[in-house]
Amino acid sequence: MSVRVRRVYEPPEPGDGVRVLVDRLWPRGLSKDAARVDEWPKGLTPSTELRRWYHAGEGSYEEFAGRYEAELDAPEAADLLARLRETASEKDVTLLTASKTPETSHAAVLARLLEAGQR
């Protein structure tokens, strides 16, 4: 099965599979009907503190990714990640984010972790 990252503002595509919003906040100006989100595991998103730190430009993407992975070790996040891994092992999954640069966002970190879990 495949895991991909897309902006939530892009129109849904037939190959998206399970559409998972991985942002803590609902995307601005987007209706729930238009987003066609299947799951929204808020406990899998970076903490507000980490998100603000990264968006303030205080650290590199690599440092952000390391801190985010450490947050994913917390019990609630680890459980949600395990469930998402199980889904990704059975179906195509598209991680949705409002980030303007999804390739350097937490969604890319999640995608990498999910893909590593499938091997």
PDB file of C-alpha atoms in Angstrom:
ATOM      1  CA  MET A   1       0.000   0.000   0.000  1.00  0.00           C
ATOM      2  CA  SER A   2       1.118   3.572  -0.513  1.00  0.00           C
ATOM      3  CA  VAL A   3       1.424   6.580   1.762  1.00  0.00           C
ATOM      4  CA  ARG A   4       1.469  10.045   0.282  1.00  0.00           C
ATOM      5  CA  VAL A   5       1.284  13.611   1.489  1.00  0.00           C
ATOM      6  CA  ARG A   6      -0.946  16.228  -0.112  1.00  0.00           C
ATOM      7  CA  ARG A   7      -2.251  19.664   0.721  1.00  0.00           C
ATOM      8  CA  VAL A   8      -5.772  19.451   2.063  1.00  0.00           C
ATOM      9  CA  TYR A   9      -6.770  22.298  -0.276  1.00  0.00           C
ATOM     10  CA  GLU A  10      -6.124  20.133  -3.350  1.00  0.00           C
ATOM     11  CA  PRO A  11      -9.239  18.387  -4.683  1.00  0.00           C
ATOM     12  CA  PRO A  12      -9.614  14.748  -3.630  1.00  0.00           C
ATOM     13  CA  GLU A  13      -8.454  12.135  -6.129  1.00  0.00           C
ATOM     14  CA  PRO A  14      -9.737   8.580  -6.594  1.00  0.00           C
ATOM     15  CA  GLY A  15      -6.340   7.120  -5.591  1.00  0.00           C
ATOM     16  CA  ASP A  16      -6.209   8.920  -2.239  1.00  0.00           C
ATOM     17  CA  GLY A  17      -7.489   5.940  -0.283  1.00  0.00           C
ATOM     18  CA  VAL A  18      -8.059   6.834   3.372  1.00  0.00           C
ATOM     19  CA  ARG A  19      -7.740  10.604   3.748  1.00  0.00           C
ATOM     20  CA  VAL A  20      -6.234  11.551   7.109  1.00  0.00           C
ATOM     21  CA  LEU A  21      -5.992  15.176   8.254  1.00  0.00           C
ATOM     22  CA  VAL A  22      -2.808  15.451  10.319  1.00  0.00           C
ATOM     23  CA  ASP A  23      -3.129  19.101  11.417  1.00  0.00           C
ATOM     24  CA  ARG A  24      -4.278  20.073  14.908  1.00  0.00           C
ATOM     25  CA  LEU A  25      -6.432  22.935  13.593  1.00  0.00           C
ATOM     26  CA  TRP A  26      -9.077  22.684  10.899  1.00  0.00           C
ATOM     27  CA  PRO A  27      -7.824  24.273   7.636  1.00  0.00           C
ATOM     28  CA  ARG A  28      -8.964  27.845   7.232  1.00  0.00           C
ATOM     29  CA  GLY A  29     -11.708  28.463   4.680  1.00  0.00           C
ATOM     30  CA  LEU A  30     -12.309  24.795   3.853  1.00  0.00           C
ATOM     31  CA  SER A  31     -15.651  23.086   4.378  1.00  0.00           C
ATOM     32  CA  LYS A  32     -15.776  19.574   5.766  1.00  0.00           C
ATOM     33  CA  ASP A  33     -17.623  18.422   2.649  1.00  0.00           C
ATOM     34  CA  ALA A  34     -14.924  19.785   0.335  1.00  0.00           C
ATOM     35  CA  ALA A  35     -12.098  18.288   2.428  1.00  0.00           C
ATOM     36  CA  ARG A  36     -13.529  14.756   2.412  1.00  0.00           C
ATOM     37  CA  VAL A  37     -11.508  13.765   5.472  1.00  0.00           C
ATOM     38  CA  ASP A  38     -11.950  10.197   6.713  1.00  0.00           C
ATOM     39  CA  GLU A  39      -9.944  10.534   9.926  1.00  0.00           C
ATOM     40  CA  TRP A  40      -8.617  13.398  12.040  1.00  0.00           C
ATOM     41  CA  PRO A  41      -6.335  12.050  14.804  1.00  0.00           C
ATOM     42  CA  LYS A  42      -5.471  15.303  16.579  1.00  0.00           C
ATOM     43  CA  GLY A  43      -3.318  13.450  19.107  1.00  0.00           C
ATOM     44  CA  LEU A  44      -0.900  12.591  16.298  1.00  0.00           C
ATOM     45  CA  THR A  45      -0.086  16.218  15.533  1.00  0.00           C
ATOM     46  CA  PRO A  46       2.898  18.188  16.863  1.00  0.00           C
ATOM     47  CA  SER A  47       2.360  20.027  20.114  1.00  0.00           C
ATOM     48  CA  THR A  48       1.446  23.689  19.903  1.00  0.00           C
ATOM     49  CA  GLU A  49       4.823  24.578  21.410  1.00  0.00           C
ATOM     50  CA  LEU A  50       6.765  22.562  18.830  1.00  0.00           C
ATOM     51  CA  ARG A  51       4.669  23.887  15.962  1.00  0.00           C
ATOM     52  CA  ARG A  52       5.213  27.499  17.065  1.00  0.00           C
ATOM     53  CA  TRP A  53       8.947  26.908  17.583  1.00  0.00           C
ATOM     54  CA  TYR A  54       9.350  25.495  14.075  1.00  0.00           C
ATOM     55  CA  HIS A  55       7.236  28.162  12.361  1.00  0.00           C
ATOM     56  CA  ALA A  56       9.203  30.882  14.136  1.00  0.00           C
ATOM     57  CA  GLY A  57      12.269  29.642  12.247  1.00  0.00           C
ATOM     58  CA  GLU A  58      14.223  28.833  15.391  1.00  0.00           C
ATOM     59  CA  GLY A  59      15.496  25.458  14.217  1.00  0.00           C
ATOM     60  CA  SER A  60      16.146  23.259  11.220  1.00  0.00           C
ATOM     61  CA  TYR A  61      13.714  20.793   9.702  1.00  0.00           C
ATOM     62  CA  GLU A  62      15.933  17.937  10.898  1.00  0.00           C
ATOM     63  CA  GLU A  63      15.766  19.198  14.493  1.00  0.00           C
ATOM     64  CA  PHE A  64      12.004  19.660  14.194  1.00  0.00           C
ATOM     65  CA  ALA A  65      11.630  16.107  12.834  1.00  0.00           C
ATOM     66  CA  GLY A  66      13.649  14.695  15.741  1.00  0.00           C
ATOM     67  CA  ARG A  67      11.608  16.579  18.334  1.00  0.00           C
ATOM     68  CA  TYR A  68       8.364  15.546  16.650  1.00  0.00           C
ATOM     69  CA  GLU A  69       9.408  11.890  16.570  1.00  0.00           C
ATOM     70  CA  ALA A  70      10.137  12.145  20.311  1.00  0.00           C
ATOM     71  CA  GLU A  71       6.603  13.498  20.863  1.00  0.00           C
ATOM     72  CA  LEU A  72       5.225  10.537  18.935  1.00  0.00           C
ATOM     73  CA  ASP A  73       6.632   8.238  21.643  1.00  0.00           C
ATOM     74  CA  ALA A  74       4.035   9.527  24.128  1.00  0.00           C
ATOM     75  CA  PRO A  75       1.369   6.867  24.814  1.00  0.00           C
ATOM     76  CA  GLU A  76      -1.605   8.506  23.043  1.00  0.00           C
ATOM     77  CA  ALA A  77       0.426   9.449  19.965  1.00  0.00           C
ATOM     78  CA  ALA A  78       2.125   6.043  19.853  1.00  0.00           C
ATOM     79  CA  ASP A  79      -1.279   4.308  19.918  1.00  0.00           C
ATOM     80  CA  LEU A  80      -2.620   6.528  17.132  1.00  0.00           C
ATOM     81  CA  LEU A  81       0.529   5.986  15.073  1.00  0.00           C
ATOM     82  CA  ALA A  82       0.210   2.213  15.499  1.00  0.00           C
ATOM     83  CA  ARG A  83      -3.412   2.355  14.300  1.00  0.00           C
ATOM     84  CA  LEU A  84      -2.431   4.473  11.319  1.00  0.00           C
ATOM     85  CA  ARG A  85       0.398   2.026  10.512  1.00  0.00           C
ATOM     86  CA  GLU A  86      -2.139  -0.795  10.527  1.00  0.00           C
ATOM     87  CA  THR A  87      -4.421   1.140   8.168  1.00  0.00           C
ATOM     88  CA  ALA A  88      -1.469   1.931   5.890  1.00  0.00           C
ATOM     89  CA  SER A  89      -0.534  -1.744   5.767  1.00  0.00           C
ATOM     90  CA  GLU A  90      -4.002  -2.578   4.422  1.00  0.00           C
ATOM     91  CA  LYS A  91      -5.006   0.458   2.340  1.00  0.00           C
ATOM     92  CA  ASP A  92      -3.607   3.465   0.519  1.00  0.00           C
ATOM     93  CA  VAL A  93      -3.348   6.451   2.869  1.00  0.00           C
ATOM     94  CA  THR A  94      -3.102  10.143   2.047  1.00  0.00           C
ATOM     95  CA  LEU A  95      -1.887  12.433   4.826  1.00  0.00           C
ATOM     96  CA  LEU A  96      -3.465  15.855   4.458  1.00  0.00           C
ATOM     97  CA  THR A  97      -1.980  19.093   5.716  1.00  0.00           C
ATOM     98  CA  ALA A  98      -2.612  22.790   5.187  1.00  0.00           C
ATOM     99  CA  SER A  99       1.140  23.417   5.165  1.00  0.00           C
ATOM    100  CA  LYS A 100       2.357  25.348   2.133  1.00  0.00           C
ATOM    101  CA  THR A 101       5.459  23.135   2.104  1.00  0.00           C
ATOM    102  CA  PRO A 102       4.246  19.617   2.890  1.00  0.00           C
ATOM    103  CA  GLU A 103       7.655  18.129   2.044  1.00  0.00           C
ATOM    104  CA  THR A 104       9.158  19.902   5.095  1.00  0.00           C
ATOM    105  CA  SER A 105       6.236  19.472   7.450  1.00  0.00           C
ATOM    106  CA  HIS A 106       5.232  17.021  10.145  1.00  0.00           C
ATOM    107  CA  ALA A 107       3.173  15.181   7.506  1.00  0.00           C
ATOM    108  CA  ALA A 108       6.405  14.215   5.719  1.00  0.00           C
ATOM    109  CA  VAL A 109       7.808  12.895   9.007  1.00  0.00           C
ATOM    110  CA  LEU A 110       4.668  10.800   9.513  1.00  0.00           C
ATOM    111  CA  ALA A 111       4.813   9.495   5.946  1.00  0.00           C
ATOM    112  CA  ARG A 112       8.420   8.413   6.418  1.00  0.00           C
ATOM    113  CA  LEU A 113       7.572   6.635   9.682  1.00  0.00           C
ATOM    114  CA  LEU A 114       4.564   4.891   8.126  1.00  0.00           C
ATOM    115  CA  GLU A 115       6.574   3.760   5.107  1.00  0.00           C
ATOM    116  CA  ALA A 116       9.353   2.445   7.382  1.00  0.00           C
ATOM    117  CA  GLY A 117       6.736   0.486   9.341  1.00  0.00           C
ATOM    118  CA  GLN A 118       5.546  -1.257   6.169  1.00  0.00           C
ATOM    119  CA  ARG A 119       8.933  -2.803   5.394  1.00  0.00           C
TER     120      ARG A 119
END
